[in-house]
Amino acid sequence: MSASPSVIGRVMSILDLFNANTPLININEIAAALEISTASAYRYASELTDAGMLSRSSGCYRLGPKIIELEYLIHTNDPVLNASRDLMYGLAEMTHCNALLCNLYDESAVNIFHVPGRDPAKITYTKGLKMPTFRGAQAHIVLAHMNRRKLRRVYDRALQDPCVAPDARAIGEDWTSFTKNLKRIREAGYYISRGQLDPGVVGIAAPVFGENLEIVGALVLAWDDVRPSKLNEETLIGLVVQSANEISIRLKNESSSQPSAEDACSP
């Protein structure tokens, strides 16, 4: 397939047809999404099937084996996850809460790992679902540490979307109050959400930073408020912040131990 943006955009439009409620798609849906003929839709589906991105199933198409391979690579090679996994298991065991790791991808936050706690809690956004931009502990922490220019772009765009604008205005009715409230979160070093994503679920998030102190994600403890942790909230905050700091240190140390691009290419 051509690597031109128009083709990549069409491929992504096809993949975006899949969601939690749509495991299978058909040629007519592909043609409608791309506004192309069924013959062209068959050609795209055939090429994506050959590439392993799609797989034929009873006259329809499902996600293919290449998607599974890519998920495996993320699970085994993602540096933030590798620096977090043992700490998350320890947190879940110690607190009985759910431990979640959220990665930031440009302007999108996605939970990439979830360690369930001993005490059950109904958590919608576990692994793989894109997080709301302005709701939840993860979102507030990510926004509080986001590059200011990017943050302004995200905020201004949200105000133009009637579905998202109320969530953005809940943080700040205007840009000044929005950034002022995020500054408070940044200075606190953590954020607690209560029922923002799921009724009755409390979440504590702390930031995870990369080598250059840029925000790369957030570590979260979440629990159902009818089954509180055996530890008090202040202790839980300390554990989340401490663990997030440890992940950040590990990422910095891991990065400094890696050879430079020039050294890696030297004979």
Coordinates of C-alpha atoms in Angstrom, one line a residue, residues 57-253:
S57 CA -15.1 -14.1 8.8
S58 CA -18.4 -15.4 7.4
G59 CA -18.6 -12.8 4.6
C60 CA -17.5 -10.0 6.9
Y61 CA -14.2 -8.8 8.2
R62 CA -12.7 -8.7 11.7
L63 CA -9.4 -7.4 13.0
G64 CA -6.5 -9.5 11.8
P65 CA -3.5 -11.2 13.3
K66 CA -1.2 -8.2 12.8
I67 CA -3.2 -6.3 15.4
I68 CA -2.6 -9.1 17.9
E69 CA 1.1 -9.0 17.1
L70 CA 1.3 -5.3 17.6
E71 CA -0.5 -5.6 20.9
Y72 CA 2.0 -8.2 22.0
L73 CA 4.9 -5.8 21.2
I74 CA 3.3 -3.1 23.3
H75 CA 2.7 -5.5 26.2
T76 CA 6.3 -6.7 26.1
N77 CA 8.3 -3.7 25.0
D78 CA 6.5 -0.6 26.1
P79 CA 9.1 1.2 28.3
V80 CA 6.6 2.8 30.6
L81 CA 4.8 -0.5 31.2
N82 CA 8.0 -2.3 31.8
A83 CA 9.0 0.2 34.4
S84 CA 5.6 0.0 36.1
R85 CA 4.4 -3.6 36.1
D86 CA 5.9 -4.9 39.3
L87 CA 5.0 -1.7 41.2
M88 CA 1.4 -2.0 40.0
Y89 CA 1.1 -5.6 41.2
G90 CA 2.5 -4.5 44.5
L91 CA 0.1 -1.6 44.8
A92 CA -2.9 -3.8 44.0
E93 CA -1.8 -6.4 46.5
M94 CA -1.1 -3.9 49.3
T95 CA -4.2 -1.7 48.9
H96 CA -6.8 -4.2 47.4
C97 CA -7.5 -1.4 44.9
N98 CA -7.3 -1.5 41.1
A99 CA -4.0 -0.3 39.7
L100 CA -4.1 1.3 36.2
L101 CA -1.4 2.7 33.9
C102 CA -2.4 5.4 31.5
N103 CA -0.1 6.3 28.6
L104 CA -0.3 9.7 26.8
Y105 CA -0.2 9.5 23.0
D106 CA 0.1 13.1 21.7
E107 CA -3.3 14.4 22.9
S108 CA -5.0 11.0 23.7
A109 CA -4.8 9.1 26.9
V110 CA -5.3 5.3 27.0
N111 CA -5.1 2.9 29.8
I112 CA -2.6 0.2 28.7
F113 CA -2.4 -2.0 31.8
H114 CA -4.8 -2.9 34.6
V115 CA -4.2 -5.0 37.7
P116 CA -7.5 -5.8 39.4
G117 CA -7.7 -5.4 43.1
R118 CA -9.0 -7.9 45.6
D119 CA -12.1 -5.8 46.1
P120 CA -14.2 -5.6 42.9
A121 CA -15.1 -2.3 41.3
K122 CA -16.9 -1.6 38.0
I123 CA -14.4 0.2 35.9
T124 CA -15.3 1.0 32.3
Y125 CA -12.0 2.3 31.1
T126 CA -9.7 -0.5 31.7
K127 CA -7.2 -1.5 29.0
G128 CA -7.4 -0.2 25.5
L129 CA -10.2 2.3 25.7
K130 CA -9.5 5.9 24.9
M131 CA -10.0 8.0 28.0
P132 CA -12.3 11.1 28.1
T133 CA -10.1 14.2 27.7
F134 CA -11.6 16.2 30.6
R135 CA -13.0 13.6 33.0
G136 CA -11.3 11.3 35.5
A137 CA -8.2 11.4 37.6
Q138 CA -5.9 10.5 34.6
A139 CA -7.3 13.2 32.4
H140 CA -6.8 15.9 35.1
I141 CA -3.2 14.9 35.8
V142 CA -2.3 14.7 32.1
L143 CA -3.9 18.1 31.4
A144 CA -2.2 19.7 34.4
H145 CA 1.2 18.8 33.0
M146 CA 0.6 19.1 29.3
N147 CA 2.6 21.5 27.1
R148 CA 0.8 24.9 27.3
R149 CA 0.5 25.4 23.5
K150 CA -1.0 21.9 23.1
L151 CA -3.2 22.4 26.1
R152 CA -4.7 25.6 24.6
R153 CA -5.4 23.8 21.4
V154 CA -7.1 21.0 23.2
Y155 CA -9.2 23.4 25.3
D156 CA -10.2 25.7 22.4
R157 CA -11.2 22.7 20.2
A158 CA -13.3 21.2 23.1
L159 CA -15.3 24.4 23.4
Q160 CA -16.5 24.0 19.8
D161 CA -17.8 20.5 20.5
P162 CA -21.1 20.5 22.4
C163 CA -20.5 16.9 23.6
V164 CA -17.2 17.8 25.2
A165 CA -17.5 21.5 26.1
P166 CA -19.4 20.9 29.4
D167 CA -16.5 18.7 30.7
A168 CA -13.9 21.3 29.7
R169 CA -15.9 24.1 31.4
A170 CA -16.3 21.9 34.5
I171 CA -12.5 22.5 35.0
G172 CA -12.6 26.1 34.0
E173 CA -15.3 28.3 32.4
D174 CA -12.6 30.2 30.5
W175 CA -8.9 29.8 29.7
T176 CA -7.8 31.7 32.7
S177 CA -9.8 29.7 35.3
F178 CA -9.0 26.5 33.4
T179 CA -5.2 26.9 33.6
K180 CA -5.5 28.2 37.2
N181 CA -7.3 25.1 38.4
L182 CA -4.9 22.9 36.5
K183 CA -2.0 24.7 38.2
R184 CA -3.4 23.7 41.6
I185 CA -3.5 20.1 40.5
R186 CA 0.1 20.3 39.2
E187 CA 1.3 21.8 42.4
A188 CA -0.5 19.2 44.5
G189 CA 1.2 16.4 42.6
Y190 CA -1.9 14.2 42.4
Y191 CA -5.7 14.4 41.7
I192 CA -8.7 12.6 43.1
S193 CA -11.8 12.0 41.1
R194 CA -15.1 10.8 42.5
G195 CA -17.6 9.2 40.2
Q196 CA -16.4 11.1 37.1
L197 CA -16.0 8.0 35.0
D198 CA -18.1 5.4 36.8
P199 CA -20.7 5.9 39.6
G200 CA -19.2 5.3 43.0
V201 CA -15.7 4.8 41.8
V202 CA -12.9 6.9 43.3
G203 CA -9.5 7.3 41.5
I204 CA -6.2 8.8 42.6
A205 CA -3.7 9.7 39.8
A206 CA -0.2 10.9 39.9
P207 CA 2.0 11.9 36.9
V208 CA 4.7 9.8 35.2
F209 CA 7.5 11.7 33.5
G210 CA 9.9 10.8 30.8
E211 CA 13.6 11.5 30.5
N212 CA 13.1 15.2 29.7
L213 CA 10.5 15.6 32.5
E214 CA 7.7 15.6 29.9
I215 CA 4.4 14.0 30.9
V216 CA 4.1 10.5 29.5
G217 CA 1.2 9.2 31.4
A218 CA -0.3 8.6 34.9
L219 CA -0.5 5.9 37.5
V220 CA -3.9 5.4 39.1
L221 CA -5.4 3.6 42.0
A222 CA -9.2 3.1 41.8
W223 CA -11.8 1.5 44.1
D224 CA -15.5 1.4 44.7
D225 CA -16.4 3.8 47.6
V226 CA -18.8 1.2 49.1
R227 CA -15.7 -1.0 49.5
P228 CA -13.0 1.4 50.7
S229 CA -9.4 0.3 50.9
K230 CA -8.1 -0.9 54.3
L231 CA -5.7 2.0 54.1
N232 CA -6.8 5.6 54.5
E233 CA -6.9 8.1 51.6
E234 CA -3.9 10.0 52.7
T235 CA -1.8 6.8 52.7
L236 CA -3.1 5.8 49.3
I237 CA -2.2 9.2 47.9
G238 CA 1.4 8.8 49.2
L239 CA 1.7 5.3 47.7
V240 CA 0.5 6.5 44.3
V241 CA 2.8 9.5 44.2
Q242 CA 5.7 7.5 45.5
S243 CA 5.2 4.7 42.9
A244 CA 4.7 7.2 40.0
N245 CA 8.0 8.9 41.0
E246 CA 9.8 5.6 41.1
I247 CA 8.5 4.8 37.5
S248 CA 9.8 8.2 36.4
I249 CA 13.2 7.5 37.9
R250 CA 13.3 4.1 36.2
L251 CA 12.5 5.6 32.8
K252 CA 15.2 8.3 33.2
N253 CA 17.8 5.7 34.3

